[in-house]
Coordinates of C-alpha atoms in Angstrom, one line a residue:
X383 CA 28.6 17.8 3.9
X384 CA 31.4 16.1 5.7
X385 CA 30.4 13.1 8.6
X386 CA 31.9 15.0 11.6
X387 CA 29.8 18.0 10.6
X388 CA 26.7 15.0 10.9
X389 CA 24.1 15.0 13.5
X390 CA 22.4 11.1 13.9
X391 CA 19.4 13.4 14.9
X392 CA 19.4 15.1 11.4
X393 CA 19.1 12.0 9.7
X394 CA 16.7 11.0 11.5
X395 CA 14.4 13.9 10.8
X396 CA 15.6 14.1 7.4
X397 CA 14.3 10.4 6.5
X398 CA 11.6 11.7 8.4
X399 CA 10.0 14.5 6.4
X400 CA 11.1 11.8 3.1
X401 CA 8.8 9.6 4.4
X402 CA 5.7 12.1 5.4
X403 CA 6.3 15.1 3.1
X404 CA 4.8 17.1 5.6
X405 CA 7.4 19.1 8.5
X406 CA 5.1 19.0 11.1
X407 CA 3.9 15.3 10.4
X408 CA 7.8 14.3 10.0
X409 CA 8.3 16.0 13.8
X410 CA 5.9 14.1 15.3
X411 CA 7.5 10.9 14.1
X412 CA 10.6 11.8 15.8
X413 CA 9.0 13.2 18.9
X414 CA 10.6 17.1 18.6
X415 CA 8.8 20.7 18.4
X416 CA 7.9 21.6 15.1
X417 CA 10.6 24.4 15.3
X418 CA 13.5 22.4 16.3
X419 CA 12.2 20.3 12.7
X420 CA 12.5 23.1 11.1
X421 CA 15.6 24.2 12.5
X422 CA 17.2 20.7 11.9
X423 CA 16.2 21.3 8.2
X424 CA 18.1 24.6 7.9
X425 CA 21.0 23.1 9.1
X426 CA 20.5 20.1 6.3
X427 CA 20.1 22.8 3.7
X428 CA 23.3 24.3 4.3
X429 CA 25.4 21.2 5.1
X430 CA 23.8 19.9 1.5
X431 CA 24.3 22.8 -0.1
X432 CA 20.6 22.2 -1.2
X433 CA 16.7 23.3 -0.7
X434 CA 16.2 19.6 -0.2
X435 CA 12.7 20.3 0.1
X436 CA 10.5 23.0 -1.6
X437 CA 7.4 23.9 -0.4
X438 CA 3.8 23.0 -1.8
X439 CA -0.2 23.3 -1.4
X440 CA 0.2 20.2 0.6
X441 CA 3.5 19.6 2.2
X442 CA 6.6 19.3 0.6
X443 CA 8.5 17.6 -2.3
X444 CA 12.0 16.6 -2.1
X445 CA 14.7 17.5 -4.7
X446 CA 16.5 15.7 -6.3
X447 CA 19.4 16.1 -4.0
X448 CA 17.7 14.7 -1.9
X449 CA 16.1 11.7 -3.7
X450 CA 19.7 11.0 -4.3
X451 CA 21.4 10.6 -0.5
X452 CA 17.5 9.3 0.9
X453 CA 18.7 6.1 0.0
X454 CA 22.0 6.4 2.0
X455 CA 20.2 7.7 4.5
X456 CA 18.2 5.3 5.6
X457 CA 20.8 2.4 5.6
X458 CA 23.0 4.5 7.6
X459 CA 20.2 5.4 10.6
X460 CA 19.5 1.4 10.0
X461 CA 23.2 0.6 10.6
X462 CA 23.6 2.2 13.4
X463 CA 19.9 0.5 15.0
X464 CA 22.2 -2.6 14.1
X465 CA 25.3 -1.3 16.3
X466 CA 23.0 0.1 19.3
X467 CA 21.2 -3.2 19.0
X468 CA 24.6 -5.2 19.7
X469 CA 23.1 -7.5 17.3
X470 CA 21.2 -9.2 19.7
X471 CA 17.9 -11.4 18.6
X472 CA 14.7 -9.4 17.7
X473 CA 12.0 -9.4 20.2
X474 CA 8.7 -8.5 19.7
X475 CA 7.2 -8.4 22.5
X476 CA 9.2 -5.9 23.8
X477 CA 10.7 -3.9 20.5
X478 CA 9.5 -0.6 19.8
X479 CA 9.8 0.0 16.0
X480 CA 7.7 1.2 13.4
X481 CA 7.2 0.6 10.1
X482 CA 6.2 2.0 6.7
X483 CA 3.7 -0.1 4.4
X484 CA 2.5 0.7 1.2
X485 CA -0.9 -1.2 0.1
X486 CA -4.0 -0.7 -1.8
X487 CA -8.0 -0.3 -0.9
X488 CA -8.0 -3.9 -1.7
X489 CA -5.0 -5.2 0.3
X490 CA -5.8 -3.0 3.3
X491 CA -9.7 -4.0 2.9
X492 CA -8.8 -8.1 3.0
X493 CA -5.4 -8.7 4.8
X494 CA -4.7 -5.8 7.7
X495 CA -7.5 -6.3 9.8
X496 CA -6.0 -9.9 10.7
X497 CA -2.3 -8.9 10.5
X498 CA -2.9 -6.0 13.4
X499 CA -5.0 -8.0 15.3
X500 CA -1.7 -10.3 15.7
X501 CA 0.2 -7.5 16.0
X502 CA -1.4 -6.4 19.1
X503 CA -1.2 -9.7 21.1
X504 CA 2.6 -10.6 19.8
X505 CA 4.1 -7.3 19.3
X506 CA 2.4 -4.6 21.7
X507 CA 4.8 -1.7 20.7
X508 CA 4.9 -1.6 16.8
X509 CA 3.5 0.9 15.9
X510 CA 2.6 0.9 11.7
X511 CA 2.1 3.9 9.2
X512 CA -0.5 2.2 6.0
X513 CA 0.6 4.7 3.0
X514 CA -1.9 4.5 -0.6
X515 CA -0.1 3.3 -3.1
X516 CA -2.3 4.1 -5.6
X517 CA -0.5 7.3 -6.8
X518 CA 3.2 6.2 -6.9
X519 CA 4.1 2.5 -8.2
X520 CA 5.5 0.4 -5.7
X521 CA 9.2 -0.2 -7.1
X522 CA 9.0 3.4 -6.7
X523 CA 7.9 3.5 -2.6
X524 CA 10.5 1.1 -2.0
X525 CA 13.4 2.7 -3.9
X526 CA 12.8 6.3 -2.7
X527 CA 12.5 4.8 0.8
X528 CA 9.1 5.9 1.0
X529 CA 8.0 2.9 2.3
X530 CA 9.6 -0.4 3.5
X531 CA 7.4 -2.8 2.6
X532 CA 4.6 -3.2 0.0
X533 CA 1.6 -5.4 -0.3
X534 CA 0.0 -5.2 -3.7
X535 CA -0.2 -7.6 -7.3
X536 CA 2.4 -5.7 -8.8
X537 CA 4.5 -7.3 -11.3
X538 CA 7.5 -9.3 -11.4
X539 CA 9.9 -6.7 -9.9
X540 CA 14.1 -7.4 -9.6
X541 CA 17.2 -6.5 -7.7
X542 CA 17.4 -4.5 -5.2
X543 CA 13.9 -5.8 -5.3
X544 CA 11.8 -8.7 -3.7
X545 CA 8.7 -10.6 -3.8
X546 CA 6.7 -13.0 -2.3
X547 CA 3.3 -14.5 -3.3
X548 CA 1.0 -13.9 -0.2
X549 CA -2.7 -15.3 -1.8
X550 CA -4.9 -15.5 -4.9
X551 CA -8.1 -14.2 -6.0
X552 CA -10.2 -13.5 -8.7
X553 CA -13.8 -11.1 -9.9
X554 CA -16.6 -11.6 -9.4
X555 CA -19.5 -9.4 -10.5
X556 CA -22.0 -7.6 -7.6
X557 CA -25.2 -6.2 -7.8
X558 CA -28.3 -5.5 -4.8
X559 CA -30.7 -8.7 -4.2
X560 CA -33.1 -9.1 -6.1
X561 CA -31.8 -7.1 -9.3
X562 CA -34.5 -6.5 -11.6
X563 CA -32.2 -6.8 -14.6
X564 CA -30.3 -10.4 -13.8
X565 CA -32.1 -13.7 -14.0
X566 CA -30.5 -16.3 -12.4
X567 CA -27.3 -16.5 -14.3
X568 CA -25.8 -13.5 -15.1
X569 CA -25.0 -13.2 -19.0
X570 CA -22.4 -11.5 -20.6
X571 CA -25.6 -9.5 -22.2
X572 CA -27.2 -8.9 -19.0
X573 CA -23.9 -7.3 -17.7
X574 CA -23.5 -5.0 -20.6
X575 CA -26.9 -3.6 -20.7
X576 CA -26.8 -2.9 -17.1
X577 CA -25.1 0.1 -15.9
X578 CA -21.4 0.2 -13.8
X579 CA -20.3 1.3 -10.5
X580 CA -16.4 1.2 -11.4
X581 CA -13.5 1.9 -9.6
X582 CA -10.3 2.0 -11.4
X583 CA -7.9 0.0 -10.0
X584 CA -9.3 -0.9 -7.2
X585 CA -6.4 -2.7 -6.5
X586 CA -3.3 -0.6 -8.0
X587 CA -3.1 2.4 -9.5
X588 CA -2.3 0.7 -12.7
X589 CA -4.2 -2.2 -13.0
X590 CA -6.2 -2.0 -16.4
X591 CA -8.1 -5.8 -16.6
X592 CA -11.6 -5.4 -17.4
X593 CA -11.1 -2.4 -19.3
X594 CA -8.5 -4.3 -21.1
X595 CA -10.4 -7.1 -21.7
X596 CA -13.4 -5.5 -23.5
X597 CA -11.4 -3.6 -25.4
X598 CA -9.9 -6.5 -27.2
X599 CA -13.1 -7.4 -27.4
X600 CA -14.6 -4.7 -28.7
X601 CA -17.3 -4.0 -26.0
X602 CA -18.2 -1.2 -24.0
X603 CA -20.2 -0.5 -20.5
X604 CA -22.2 2.9 -19.9
X605 CA -20.3 3.8 -16.3
X606 CA -22.6 6.0 -13.8
X607 CA -20.7 6.7 -11.5
X608 CA -16.6 6.0 -10.7
X609 CA -15.6 5.5 -6.2
X610 CA -12.0 6.4 -5.4
X611 CA -13.0 4.4 -2.2
X612 CA -14.4 0.6 -1.2
X613 CA -16.2 2.0 1.5
X614 CA -18.9 3.9 -0.6
X615 CA -19.5 0.7 -2.6
X616 CA -22.0 -1.6 -0.4
X617 CA -24.8 1.8 0.3
X618 CA -24.5 2.9 -3.7
X619 CA -25.6 -0.9 -4.4
X620 CA -28.1 -1.2 -1.8
X621 CA -29.7 2.4 -3.5
X622 CA -29.0 1.3 -6.6
X623 CA -29.6 -0.8 -10.2
X624 CA -26.3 -0.8 -10.7
X625 CA -23.3 -3.7 -11.3
X626 CA -20.0 -3.6 -10.1
X627 CA -16.9 -5.2 -10.5
X628 CA -15.1 -6.8 -7.4
X629 CA -12.2 -9.2 -5.9
X630 CA -14.4 -12.4 -5.0
X631 CA -12.8 -11.9 -1.1
X632 CA -14.6 -8.3 -0.8
X633 CA -17.3 -9.3 -2.5
X634 CA -17.8 -12.0 -0.1
X635 CA -17.5 -9.9 2.7
X636 CA -19.7 -7.5 1.6
X637 CA -22.4 -10.2 0.6
X638 CA -22.3 -11.5 4.3
X639 CA -22.6 -8.3 5.9
X640 CA -25.5 -5.9 3.2
X641 CA -27.9 -7.5 1.4
X642 CA -25.4 -7.8 -2.0
X643 CA -25.8 -10.5 -4.3
X644 CA -22.1 -12.1 -5.9
X645 CA -22.5 -13.7 -9.4
X646 CA -19.4 -15.2 -11.7
X647 CA -18.6 -12.5 -14.0
X648 CA -19.4 -13.3 -17.7
X649 CA -16.0 -12.5 -18.9
X650 CA -13.3 -14.8 -18.5
X651 CA -10.6 -12.2 -16.8
X652 CA -8.4 -14.4 -14.7
X653 CA -7.6 -14.4 -11.4
X654 CA -4.8 -12.6 -9.9
X655 CA -1.5 -12.7 -7.5
X656 CA -1.2 -10.4 -4.3
X657 CA 2.5 -10.4 -2.9
X658 CA 5.0 -8.2 -0.6
X659 CA 7.9 -6.9 -1.8
X660 CA 10.5 -5.4 -0.1
X661 CA 14.0 -3.8 -0.8
X662 CA 17.8 -5.2 -0.1
X663 CA 18.1 -3.0 2.9
X664 CA 15.9 -4.9 4.3
X665 CA 16.1 -8.3 3.3
X666 CA 18.5 -9.1 6.6
X667 CA 17.0 -7.4 9.1
X668 CA 15.6 -9.0 11.9
X669 CA 12.4 -7.2 12.7
X670 CA 12.0 -6.9 9.0
X671 CA 12.0 -10.7 8.4
X672 CA 9.7 -11.1 11.8
X673 CA 6.8 -8.7 9.9
X674 CA 7.4 -10.3 6.9
X675 CA 7.1 -15.0 8.6
X676 CA 3.8 -12.9 10.3
X677 CA 2.5 -11.2 6.9
X678 CA 2.6 -14.9 5.1
X679 CA 1.3 -16.7 8.1
X680 CA -1.9 -14.3 8.3
X681 CA -2.3 -13.9 4.7
X682 CA -2.4 -18.4 4.5
X683 CA -5.3 -18.0 7.3
X684 CA -7.1 -15.7 5.2

């Protein structure tokens, strides 16, 4: 592929398909028709000499070639955007910019409502797309340019990724109020005797704090049902005698709205940090620096 054959619109549709993994949604993202997006994709395939994206039942998946050039394409688009702004200061009140954020279900619940409230007032034309990170590691989402920023309890990262701690939390146990098997103090014996509601990786797909601690202590628990999302937790707890481990901030929000009781966890699980992670490609971007500062100030107030 040579520069003289490259149309900026082709780069935009390539990047949109890379992010959305769906041609129809990619067309909506860059505000063109699906037929135009399909024609652009055909031209891209000719220019690169590669299929670039292969169809699946859920959309498309990138080929190895597409993954190889994705970051260069994103950098080229960012460079052209920077040139068009003539190095002017980022003005959130008038800026029309879209941010792609990867977040766990837990972080979405705890942080995003307050963040959206601030964005609505300080940057009314800003658009946010949240991507579930349970299926892909945070590092892979950033390195593949699927997202601009990740909010999670990721382990330490190295260049070209950056990480900043936002807040810390810990785990507690919850059940419906007046649980017949739980006395004032929730003991380890009671914890093991109860049936449990499980949510694997509620704070990230690779989180295994409780299973690892129980394995080390040669303990086991009876899990009656596993749930994928937080939304169904309160009605499940209220309707049954199940108990569940939850992050403290989520448990407090549920207990404030539902007849749910919080107990100190009988096992020593320790606390955990929640971080924002980003790639070198957005490290000096004025709009992304502004967003990261807003997220940090929001987390400090949460």
